[in-house]
Amino acid sequence: AGVLTLGNLVFDAEEDRALLRDATPLLRAGELLHVDPRALGRCLLWRKVVAGKEVTETPLKVDQAKAVRDGLSRMLYRYLFEWLI
């Protein structure tokens, strides 16, 4: 159910960055997946780049955030399917 709830996340653009339209699906997905919703939201909305000792975080655009959401859902489905068989 947590994976399906991720699909309910809707992103809006604000100043060339993605924002969640409603945090309710994020909170529910975090609860169902047993992860901190704030950390999950950060993973869905920010990219971390490590270059040597420097760490830079940049906000994702809407299409990038959707790709992260869809990729995370596919990965979770794959691991769940492998666990079942």
XYZ file of N, CA and C in Angstrom:
255
model
N 0.822 -1.196 0.000
C 0.000 0.000 0.000
C 0.866 1.259 0.000
N 2.040 1.172 0.632
C 2.930 2.328 0.671
C 3.414 2.724 -0.704
N 3.675 1.712 -1.549
C 4.158 1.993 -2.905
C 3.051 2.671 -3.710
N 1.834 2.208 -3.555
C 0.720 2.825 -4.271
C 0.485 4.255 -3.794
N 0.681 4.479 -2.520
C 0.500 5.823 -1.976
C 1.532 6.793 -2.537
N 2.733 6.305 -2.832
C 3.734 7.174 -3.470
C 3.210 7.726 -4.794
N 2.431 6.925 -5.496
C 1.876 7.364 -6.769
C 0.885 8.503 -6.632
N 0.384 8.736 -5.420
C -0.559 9.836 -5.185
C 0.128 11.173 -4.956
N 1.458 11.165 -4.915
C 2.188 12.420 -4.721
C 2.098 13.267 -5.991
N 1.672 14.498 -5.841
C 1.540 15.430 -6.960
C 2.495 16.594 -6.712
N 3.247 16.943 -7.750
C 4.237 18.007 -7.637
C 3.789 19.234 -8.412
N 4.055 20.389 -7.845
C 3.825 21.672 -8.515
C 5.164 22.382 -8.657
N 5.243 23.269 -9.633
C 6.473 24.034 -9.847
C 6.342 25.391 -9.171
N 7.419 25.774 -8.507
C 7.493 27.117 -7.933
C 8.919 27.612 -8.100
N 9.069 28.659 -8.890
C 10.392 29.220 -9.161
C 11.381 28.158 -9.633
N 10.964 27.345 -10.587
C 11.817 26.338 -11.220
C 12.263 25.226 -10.263
N 11.421 24.925 -9.261
C 11.704 23.803 -8.375
C 10.396 23.104 -8.036
N 10.492 21.841 -7.692
C 9.306 21.053 -7.388
C 8.920 21.202 -5.926
N 7.623 21.278 -5.690
C 7.058 21.279 -4.349
C 5.891 20.311 -4.325
N 5.644 19.714 -3.182
C 4.485 18.838 -3.050
C 3.218 19.671 -2.960
N 2.197 19.277 -3.711
C 0.921 19.987 -3.656
C 0.239 19.744 -2.313
N 0.332 18.497 -1.817
C -0.310 18.122 -0.559
C 0.603 17.140 0.162
N 0.851 17.362 1.425
C 1.760 16.498 2.191
C 1.073 15.237 2.713
N -0.242 15.143 2.618
C -0.960 13.998 3.176
C -0.488 12.664 2.599
N -0.360 12.510 1.265
C 0.142 11.227 0.747
C 1.567 10.919 1.206
N 2.381 11.948 1.364
C 3.754 11.750 1.840
C 3.752 11.227 3.267
N 2.935 11.817 4.115
C 2.845 11.363 5.501
C 2.349 9.920 5.577
N 1.354 9.602 4.772
C 0.802 8.237 4.762
C 1.825 7.238 4.219
N 2.524 7.585 3.144
C 3.538 6.694 2.571
C 4.652 6.451 3.580
N 5.085 7.487 4.271
C 6.109 7.332 5.295
C 5.666 6.396 6.397
N 4.416 6.542 6.799
C 3.861 5.670 7.841
C 3.815 4.216 7.365
N 3.339 3.994 6.155
C 3.213 2.628 5.633
C 4.565 1.976 5.351
N 5.540 2.783 4.940
C 6.872 2.254 4.619
C 7.819 2.280 5.819
N 7.334 2.809 6.937
C 8.133 2.903 8.166
C 9.403 3.718 7.963
N 9.256 4.866 7.307
C 10.362 5.802 7.121
C 9.893 7.188 7.566
N 10.840 8.033 7.899
C 10.532 9.400 8.300
C 9.997 10.164 7.080
N 8.780 10.686 7.141
C 8.220 11.404 5.990
C 9.060 12.610 5.566
N 9.697 13.285 6.519
C 10.540 14.426 6.159
C 11.744 13.975 5.331
N 12.346 12.853 5.738
C 13.490 12.326 4.982
C 13.044 11.856 3.602
N 11.887 11.209 3.535
C 11.352 10.759 2.255
C 11.089 11.953 1.343
N 10.479 12.987 1.880
C 10.218 14.198 1.091
C 11.501 14.849 0.606
N 12.503 14.863 1.449
C 13.791 15.441 1.051
C 14.409 14.644 -0.097
N 14.302 13.318 -0.029
C 14.841 12.471 -1.103
C 14.096 12.683 -2.418
N 12.821 12.997 -2.323
C 12.011 13.181 -3.520
C 12.161 14.577 -4.134
N 12.621 15.546 -3.354
C 12.637 16.925 -3.823
C 14.028 17.528 -3.969
N 15.060 16.857 -3.477
C 16.422 17.406 -3.506
C 17.408 16.392 -4.057
N 18.427 16.882 -4.732
C 19.519 16.048 -5.242
C 20.787 16.444 -4.509
N 21.525 15.439 -4.055
C 22.786 15.687 -3.363
C 23.927 15.294 -4.289
N 24.857 16.220 -4.486
C 26.029 15.983 -5.321
C 27.260 16.085 -4.422
N 28.071 15.016 -4.423
C 29.298 15.003 -3.635
C 30.472 15.070 -4.599
N 31.277 16.106 -4.461
C 32.466 16.287 -5.297
C 33.652 16.492 -4.362
N 34.424 15.436 -4.200
C 35.532 15.497 -3.256
C 34.995 15.598 -1.842
N 35.333 16.670 -1.167
C 34.841 16.881 0.197
C 33.650 17.823 0.249
N 33.271 18.355 -0.912
C 32.141 19.278 -0.969
C 30.840 18.537 -1.226
N 29.811 18.928 -0.500
C 28.473 18.374 -0.687
C 27.546 19.521 -1.050
N 26.875 19.368 -2.176
C 25.951 20.396 -2.646
C 24.574 19.765 -2.825
N 23.564 20.435 -2.308
C 22.190 19.973 -2.499
C 21.455 20.996 -3.346
N 20.771 20.499 -4.373
C 20.010 21.378 -5.253
C 18.582 20.855 -5.370
N 17.618 21.760 -5.473
C 16.232 21.318 -5.610
C 15.985 20.720 -6.993
N 15.110 19.745 -7.040
C 14.741 19.106 -8.299
C 13.619 19.874 -8.977
N 13.564 19.769 -10.293
C 12.446 20.306 -11.060
C 11.321 19.280 -11.016
N 10.135 19.680 -11.459
C 8.960 18.809 -11.368
C 9.180 17.494 -12.107
N 9.693 17.546 -13.338
C 9.887 16.307 -14.090
C 10.922 15.407 -13.423
N 11.929 15.991 -12.800
C 12.931 15.185 -12.091
C 12.329 14.550 -10.839
N 11.519 15.300 -10.106
C 10.878 14.763 -8.900
C 9.934 13.609 -9.263
N 9.216 13.749 -10.372
C 8.336 12.662 -10.820
C 9.154 11.422 -11.172
N 10.300 11.625 -11.809
C 11.158 10.494 -12.173
C 11.696 9.800 -10.924
N 12.046 10.565 -9.901
C 12.525 9.973 -8.645
C 11.401 9.175 -7.980
N 10.199 9.766 -7.923
C 9.042 9.077 -7.340
C 8.760 7.757 -8.065
N 8.755 7.806 -9.392
C 8.466 6.603 -10.176
C 9.579 5.564 -10.042
N 10.827 6.019 -10.018
C 11.953 5.099 -9.857
C 11.942 4.427 -8.498
N 11.633 5.180 -7.459
C 11.540 4.598 -6.110
C 10.420 3.568 -6.055
N 9.290 3.868 -6.663
C 8.169 2.924 -6.683
C 8.544 1.634 -7.411
N 9.205 1.764 -8.558
C 9.635 0.569 -9.307
C 10.613 -0.272 -8.500
N 11.549 0.383 -7.823
C 12.531 -0.337 -7.029
C 11.858 -1.084 -5.878
N 10.928 -0.434 -5.201
C 10.228 -1.090 -4.098
C 9.408 -2.278 -4.593
N 8.718 -2.119 -5.727
C 7.968 -3.236 -6.313
C 8.899 -4.398 -6.642
N 10.063 -4.083 -7.217
C 11.006 -5.136 -7.590
C 11.472 -5.915 -6.359
N 11.860 -5.187 -5.312
C 12.317 -5.867 -4.097
C 11.201 -6.677 -3.446
N 9.995 -6.155 -3.472
C 8.856 -6.890 -2.916
C 8.595 -8.154 -3.717
N 8.642 -8.062 -5.039
C 8.417 -9.226 -5.896
C 9.504 -10.267 -5.684
N 10.776 -9.835 -5.600
C 11.871 -10.782 -5.371
C 11.730 -11.458 -4.017
N 11.251 -10.743 -3.026
C 11.053 -11.311 -1.697
C 9.940 -12.366 -1.716
N 8.911 -12.113 -2.543
C 7.781 -13.051 -2.610
C 8.125 -14.349 -3.319
N 9.014 -14.292 -4.316
C 9.309 -15.522 -5.062
C 10.597 -16.157 -4.649
